[in-house]
mmCIF file of C-alpha atoms in Angstrom:
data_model
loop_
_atom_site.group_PDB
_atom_site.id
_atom_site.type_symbol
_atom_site.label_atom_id
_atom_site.label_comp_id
_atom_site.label_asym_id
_atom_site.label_seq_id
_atom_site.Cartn_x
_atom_site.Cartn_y
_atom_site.Cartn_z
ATOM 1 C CA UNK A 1 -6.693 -55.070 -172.770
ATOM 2 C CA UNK A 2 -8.182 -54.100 -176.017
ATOM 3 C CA UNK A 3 -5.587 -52.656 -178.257
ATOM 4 C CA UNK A 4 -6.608 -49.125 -179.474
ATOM 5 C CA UNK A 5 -3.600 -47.727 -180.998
ATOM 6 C CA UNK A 6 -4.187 -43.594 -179.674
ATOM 7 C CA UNK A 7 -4.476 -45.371 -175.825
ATOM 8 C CA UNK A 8 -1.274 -46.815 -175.766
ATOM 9 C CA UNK A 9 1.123 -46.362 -173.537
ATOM 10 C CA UNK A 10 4.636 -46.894 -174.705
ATOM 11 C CA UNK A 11 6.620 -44.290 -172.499
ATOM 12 C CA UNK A 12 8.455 -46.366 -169.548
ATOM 13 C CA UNK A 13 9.271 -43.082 -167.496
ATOM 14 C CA UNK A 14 5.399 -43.085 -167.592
ATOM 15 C CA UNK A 15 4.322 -46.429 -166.308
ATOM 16 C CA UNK A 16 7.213 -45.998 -163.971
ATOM 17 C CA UNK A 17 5.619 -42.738 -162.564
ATOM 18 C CA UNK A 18 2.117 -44.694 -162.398
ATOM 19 C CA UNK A 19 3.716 -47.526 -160.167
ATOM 20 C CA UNK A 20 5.045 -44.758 -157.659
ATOM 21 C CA UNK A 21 1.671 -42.717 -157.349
ATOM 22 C CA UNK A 22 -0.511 -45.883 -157.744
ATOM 23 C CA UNK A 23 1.111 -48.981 -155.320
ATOM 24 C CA UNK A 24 -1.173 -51.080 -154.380
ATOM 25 C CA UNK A 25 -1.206 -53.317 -156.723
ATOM 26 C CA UNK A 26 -2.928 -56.967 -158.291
ATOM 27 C CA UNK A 27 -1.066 -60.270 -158.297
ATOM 28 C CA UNK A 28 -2.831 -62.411 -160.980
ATOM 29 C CA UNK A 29 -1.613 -65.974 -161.530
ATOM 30 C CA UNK A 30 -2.850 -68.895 -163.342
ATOM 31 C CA UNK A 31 -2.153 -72.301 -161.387
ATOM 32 C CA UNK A 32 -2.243 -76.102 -162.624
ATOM 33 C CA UNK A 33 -4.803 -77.256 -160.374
ATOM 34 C CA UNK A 34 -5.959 -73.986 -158.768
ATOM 35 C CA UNK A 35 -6.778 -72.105 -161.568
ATOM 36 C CA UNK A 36 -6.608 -68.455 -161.423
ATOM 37 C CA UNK A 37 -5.724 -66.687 -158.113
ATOM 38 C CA UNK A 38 -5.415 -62.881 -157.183
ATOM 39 C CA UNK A 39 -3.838 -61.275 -154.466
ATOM 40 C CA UNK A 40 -3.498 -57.443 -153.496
ATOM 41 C CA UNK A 41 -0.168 -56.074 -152.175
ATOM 42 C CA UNK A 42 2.001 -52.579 -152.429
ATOM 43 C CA UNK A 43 5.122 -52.606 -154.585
ATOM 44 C CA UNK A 44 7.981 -50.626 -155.264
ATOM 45 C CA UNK A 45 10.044 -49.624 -157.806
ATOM 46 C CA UNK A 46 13.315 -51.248 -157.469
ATOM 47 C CA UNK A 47 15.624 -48.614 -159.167
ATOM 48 C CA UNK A 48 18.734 -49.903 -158.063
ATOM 49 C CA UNK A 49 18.107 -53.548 -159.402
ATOM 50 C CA UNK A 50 17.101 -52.297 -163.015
ATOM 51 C CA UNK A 51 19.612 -52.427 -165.442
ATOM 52 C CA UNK A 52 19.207 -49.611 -168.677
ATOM 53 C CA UNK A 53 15.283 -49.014 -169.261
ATOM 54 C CA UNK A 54 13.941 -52.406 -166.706
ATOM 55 C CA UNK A 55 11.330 -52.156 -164.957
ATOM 56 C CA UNK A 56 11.727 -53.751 -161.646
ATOM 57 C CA UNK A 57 9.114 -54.367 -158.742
ATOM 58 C CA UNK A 58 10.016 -55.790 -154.924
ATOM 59 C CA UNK A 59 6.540 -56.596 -152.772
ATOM 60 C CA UNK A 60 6.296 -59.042 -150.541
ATOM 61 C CA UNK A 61 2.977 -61.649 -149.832
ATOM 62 C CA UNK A 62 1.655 -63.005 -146.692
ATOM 63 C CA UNK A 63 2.255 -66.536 -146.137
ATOM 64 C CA UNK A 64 0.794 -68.988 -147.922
ATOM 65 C CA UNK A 65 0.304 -66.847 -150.744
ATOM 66 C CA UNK A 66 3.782 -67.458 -152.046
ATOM 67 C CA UNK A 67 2.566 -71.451 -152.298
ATOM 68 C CA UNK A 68 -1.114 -70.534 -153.631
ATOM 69 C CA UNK A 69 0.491 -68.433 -156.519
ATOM 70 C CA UNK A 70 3.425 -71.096 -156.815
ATOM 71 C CA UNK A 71 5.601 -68.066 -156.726
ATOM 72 C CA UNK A 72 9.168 -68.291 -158.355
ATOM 73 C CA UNK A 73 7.436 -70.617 -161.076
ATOM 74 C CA UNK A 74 5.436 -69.341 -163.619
ATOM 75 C CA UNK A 75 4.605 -65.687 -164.733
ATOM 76 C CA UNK A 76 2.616 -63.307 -162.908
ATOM 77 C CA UNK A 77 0.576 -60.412 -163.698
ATOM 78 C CA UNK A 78 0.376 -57.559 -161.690
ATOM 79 C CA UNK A 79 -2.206 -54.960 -162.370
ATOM 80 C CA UNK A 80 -1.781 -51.134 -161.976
ATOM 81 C CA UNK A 81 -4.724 -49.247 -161.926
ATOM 82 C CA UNK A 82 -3.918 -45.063 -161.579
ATOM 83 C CA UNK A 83 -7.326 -43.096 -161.845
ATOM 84 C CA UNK A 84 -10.766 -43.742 -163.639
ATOM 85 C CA UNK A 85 -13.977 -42.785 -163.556
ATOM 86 C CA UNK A 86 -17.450 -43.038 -165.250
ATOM 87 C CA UNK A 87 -17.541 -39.764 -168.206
ATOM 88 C CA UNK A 88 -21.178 -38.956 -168.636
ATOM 89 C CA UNK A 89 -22.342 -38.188 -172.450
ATOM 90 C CA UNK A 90 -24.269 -35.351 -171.384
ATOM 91 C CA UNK A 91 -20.779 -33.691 -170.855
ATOM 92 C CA UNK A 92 -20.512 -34.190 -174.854
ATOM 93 C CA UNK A 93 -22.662 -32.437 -176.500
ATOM 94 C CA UNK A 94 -26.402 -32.246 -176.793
ATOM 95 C CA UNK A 95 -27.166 -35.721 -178.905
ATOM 96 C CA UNK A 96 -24.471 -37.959 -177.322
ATOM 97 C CA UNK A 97 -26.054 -41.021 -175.418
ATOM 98 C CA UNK A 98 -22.946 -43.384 -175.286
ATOM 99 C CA UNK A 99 -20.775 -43.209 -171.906
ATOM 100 C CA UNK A 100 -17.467 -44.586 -171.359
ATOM 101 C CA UNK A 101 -14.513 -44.920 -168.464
ATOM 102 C CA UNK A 102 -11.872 -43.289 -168.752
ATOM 103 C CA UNK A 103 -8.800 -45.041 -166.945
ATOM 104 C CA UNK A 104 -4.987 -45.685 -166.594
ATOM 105 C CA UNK A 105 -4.059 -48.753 -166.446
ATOM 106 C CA UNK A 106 -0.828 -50.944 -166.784
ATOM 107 C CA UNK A 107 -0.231 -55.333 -167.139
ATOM 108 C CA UNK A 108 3.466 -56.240 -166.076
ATOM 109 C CA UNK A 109 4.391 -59.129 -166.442
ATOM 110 C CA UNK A 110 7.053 -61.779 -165.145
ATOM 111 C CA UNK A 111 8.488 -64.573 -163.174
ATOM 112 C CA UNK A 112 9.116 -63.243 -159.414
ATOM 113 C CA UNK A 113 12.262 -64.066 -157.641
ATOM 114 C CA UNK A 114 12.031 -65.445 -154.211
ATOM 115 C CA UNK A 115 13.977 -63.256 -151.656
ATOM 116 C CA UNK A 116 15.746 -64.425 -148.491
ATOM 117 C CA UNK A 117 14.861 -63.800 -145.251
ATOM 118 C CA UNK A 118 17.368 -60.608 -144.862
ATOM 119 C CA UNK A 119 16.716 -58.741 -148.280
ATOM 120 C CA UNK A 120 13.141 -59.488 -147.230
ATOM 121 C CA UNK A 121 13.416 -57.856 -144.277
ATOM 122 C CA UNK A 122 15.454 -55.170 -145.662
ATOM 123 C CA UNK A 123 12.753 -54.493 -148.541
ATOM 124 C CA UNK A 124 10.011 -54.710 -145.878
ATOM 125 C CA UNK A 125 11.908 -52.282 -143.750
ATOM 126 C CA UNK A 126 12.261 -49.797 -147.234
ATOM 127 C CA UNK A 127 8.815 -50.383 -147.894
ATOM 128 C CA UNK A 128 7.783 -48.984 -144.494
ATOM 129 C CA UNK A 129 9.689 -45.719 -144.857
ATOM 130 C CA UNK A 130 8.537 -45.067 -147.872
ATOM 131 C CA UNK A 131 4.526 -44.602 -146.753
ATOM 132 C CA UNK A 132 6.153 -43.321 -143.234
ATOM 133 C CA UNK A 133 7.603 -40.603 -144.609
ATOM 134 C CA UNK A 134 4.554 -38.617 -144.968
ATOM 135 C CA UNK A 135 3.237 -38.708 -141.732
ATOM 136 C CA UNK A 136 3.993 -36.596 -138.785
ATOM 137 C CA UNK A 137 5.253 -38.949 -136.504
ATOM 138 C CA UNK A 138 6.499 -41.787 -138.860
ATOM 139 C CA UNK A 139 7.651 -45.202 -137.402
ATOM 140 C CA UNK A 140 10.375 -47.464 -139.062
ATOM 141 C CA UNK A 141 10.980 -51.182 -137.676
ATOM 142 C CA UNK A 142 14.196 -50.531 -136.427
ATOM 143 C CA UNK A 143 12.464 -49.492 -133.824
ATOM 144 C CA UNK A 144 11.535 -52.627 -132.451
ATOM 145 C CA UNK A 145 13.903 -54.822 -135.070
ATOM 146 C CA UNK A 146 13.434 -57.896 -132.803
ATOM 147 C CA UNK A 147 9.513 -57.690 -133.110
ATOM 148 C CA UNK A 148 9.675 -56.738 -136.747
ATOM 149 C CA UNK A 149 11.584 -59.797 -138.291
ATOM 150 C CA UNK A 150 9.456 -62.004 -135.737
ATOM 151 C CA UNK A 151 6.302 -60.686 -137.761
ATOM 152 C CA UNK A 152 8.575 -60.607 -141.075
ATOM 153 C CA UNK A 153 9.021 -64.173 -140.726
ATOM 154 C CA UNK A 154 5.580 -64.685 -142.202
ATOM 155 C CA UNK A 155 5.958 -62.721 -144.992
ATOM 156 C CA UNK A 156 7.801 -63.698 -148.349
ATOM 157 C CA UNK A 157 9.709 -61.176 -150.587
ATOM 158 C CA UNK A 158 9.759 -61.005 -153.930
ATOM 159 C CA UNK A 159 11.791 -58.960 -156.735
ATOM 160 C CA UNK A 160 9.935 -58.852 -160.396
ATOM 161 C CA UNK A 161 11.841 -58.087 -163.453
ATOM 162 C CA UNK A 162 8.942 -56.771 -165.666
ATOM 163 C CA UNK A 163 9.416 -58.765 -169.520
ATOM 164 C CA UNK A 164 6.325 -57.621 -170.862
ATOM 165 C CA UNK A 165 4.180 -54.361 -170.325
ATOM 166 C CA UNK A 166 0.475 -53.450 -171.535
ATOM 167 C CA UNK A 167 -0.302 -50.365 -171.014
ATOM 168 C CA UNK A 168 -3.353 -47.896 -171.590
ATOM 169 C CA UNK A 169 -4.225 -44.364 -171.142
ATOM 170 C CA UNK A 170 -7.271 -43.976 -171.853
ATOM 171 C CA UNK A 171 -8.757 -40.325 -171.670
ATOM 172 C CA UNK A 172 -11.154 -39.281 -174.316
ATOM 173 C CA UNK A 173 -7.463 -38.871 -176.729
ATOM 174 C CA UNK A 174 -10.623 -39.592 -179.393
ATOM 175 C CA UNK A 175 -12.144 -36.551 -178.869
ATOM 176 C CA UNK A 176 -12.194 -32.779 -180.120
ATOM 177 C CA UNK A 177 -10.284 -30.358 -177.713
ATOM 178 C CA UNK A 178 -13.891 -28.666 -176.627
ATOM 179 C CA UNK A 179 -15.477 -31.486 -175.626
ATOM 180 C CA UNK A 180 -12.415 -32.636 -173.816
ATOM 181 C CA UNK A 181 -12.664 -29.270 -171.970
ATOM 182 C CA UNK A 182 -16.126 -30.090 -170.666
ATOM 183 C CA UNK A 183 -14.739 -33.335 -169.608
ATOM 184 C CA UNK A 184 -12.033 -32.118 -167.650
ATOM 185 C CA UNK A 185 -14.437 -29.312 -166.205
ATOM 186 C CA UNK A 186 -16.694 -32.260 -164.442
ATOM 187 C CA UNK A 187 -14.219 -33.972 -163.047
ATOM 188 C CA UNK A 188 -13.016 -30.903 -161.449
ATOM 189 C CA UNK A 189 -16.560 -30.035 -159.769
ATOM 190 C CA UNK A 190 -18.215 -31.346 -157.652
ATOM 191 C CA UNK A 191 -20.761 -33.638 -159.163
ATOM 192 C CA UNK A 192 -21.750 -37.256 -158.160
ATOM 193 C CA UNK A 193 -18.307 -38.323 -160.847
ATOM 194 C CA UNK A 194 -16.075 -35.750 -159.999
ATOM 195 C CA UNK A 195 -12.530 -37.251 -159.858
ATOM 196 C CA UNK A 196 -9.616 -34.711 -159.424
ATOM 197 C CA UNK A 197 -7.108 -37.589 -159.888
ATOM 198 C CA UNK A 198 -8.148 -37.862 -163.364
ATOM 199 C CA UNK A 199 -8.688 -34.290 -164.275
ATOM 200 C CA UNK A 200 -4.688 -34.513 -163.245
ATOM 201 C CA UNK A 201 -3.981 -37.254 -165.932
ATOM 202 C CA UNK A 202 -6.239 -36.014 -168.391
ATOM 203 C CA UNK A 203 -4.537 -32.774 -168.760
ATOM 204 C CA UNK A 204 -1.275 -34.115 -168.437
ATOM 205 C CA UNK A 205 -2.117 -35.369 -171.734
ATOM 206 C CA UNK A 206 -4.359 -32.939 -173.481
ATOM 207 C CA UNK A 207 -2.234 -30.119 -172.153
ATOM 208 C CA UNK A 208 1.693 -31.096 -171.413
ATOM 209 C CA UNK A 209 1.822 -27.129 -169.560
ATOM 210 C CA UNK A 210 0.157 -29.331 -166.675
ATOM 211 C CA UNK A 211 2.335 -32.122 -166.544
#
């Protein structure tokens, strides 16, 4: 991502809190042979593996993804992407003709680790509680445990220990605080770009009262 020093995002607790509220997530990799392959696939933060300020990610991938990435091998990259949306000029001021997209975004970077079958299991059994836990009647695979590591069985876990991060937040940080307030006022309407998701990030940074 381009490198513009005021979108940066350095702050770990940050990126950490963009993996929770944004999971499904973007499994780049570049293969001899292949060349470049992407897969999509929800991930969580792995809080107990992380040792001082790591990041660490579990997900899992349906077989044979974990042969087309050549998983365990080479790095991956696996995209975050928390809220964007198209801002309009006309929310500017009067002579502005230059949109933009405002987004936040975050590349992490690794090697993944191959699980076994029964940390898979046990990671695809966390990963289901998780999401179940906001539903009225939620399920968990214990349920039906013999069914569940039948379907497990073509799955394959994965643990990343993040080594490199590039991260952007990118919301209008260039601009004065009026204009940002007009900004923030569309995406809170209801116009054809309104986008409460990133009225929420924008004035977590523009305002920190919000955060």
């Amino acid at each position: 991502m381009r490198r513009t020093p005021h979108y940066l995002l350095d702050d770990r607790d940050e990126v950490r809190r963009l993996i929770r509220e944004n999971p499904w997530a973007t499994i780049v990799s570049h293969v001899e042979g292949a060349g470049i392959v992407a897969s999509h696939y929800p991930v969580l933060l792995d809080e107990q593996a992380s040792v001082g300020d790591e990041i660490v990610l579990v997900s899992h991938v349906g077989r044979p993804d974990e042969e087309l990435h050549r998983l365990g091998t080479t790095e991956v990259l696996v995209i975050i992407q928390g809220p964007h949306g198209y801002i309009s000029p006309s929310w500017y001021d009067d002579d502005a003709v230059i949109p933009t997209w405002n987004h936040v975004t975050a590349h992490l970077y690794g090697v993944p680790e191959i699980l076994d079958d029964a940390e898979n299991f046990r990671i695809l059994a966390e990963l289901t509680d998780h999401f179940e836990q906001h539903v009225a009647d939620p399920r968990s695979l214990a349920l039906d445990e013999e069914y569940s590591r039948r379907v497990a069985r073509g799955t394959v876990g994965l643990r990343l220990r993040v080594t490199r991060i590039d991260a952007r937040l990118k919301l209008s940080q260039n601009k004065p605080a009026e204009v940002v307030a007009r900004i923030v006022n569309q995406l809170d309407g209801d116009g054809p770009y309104a986008h409460d998701g990133l009225a929420r990030e924008m004035r977590r940074v523009h305002d920190p009262r919000h955060s």
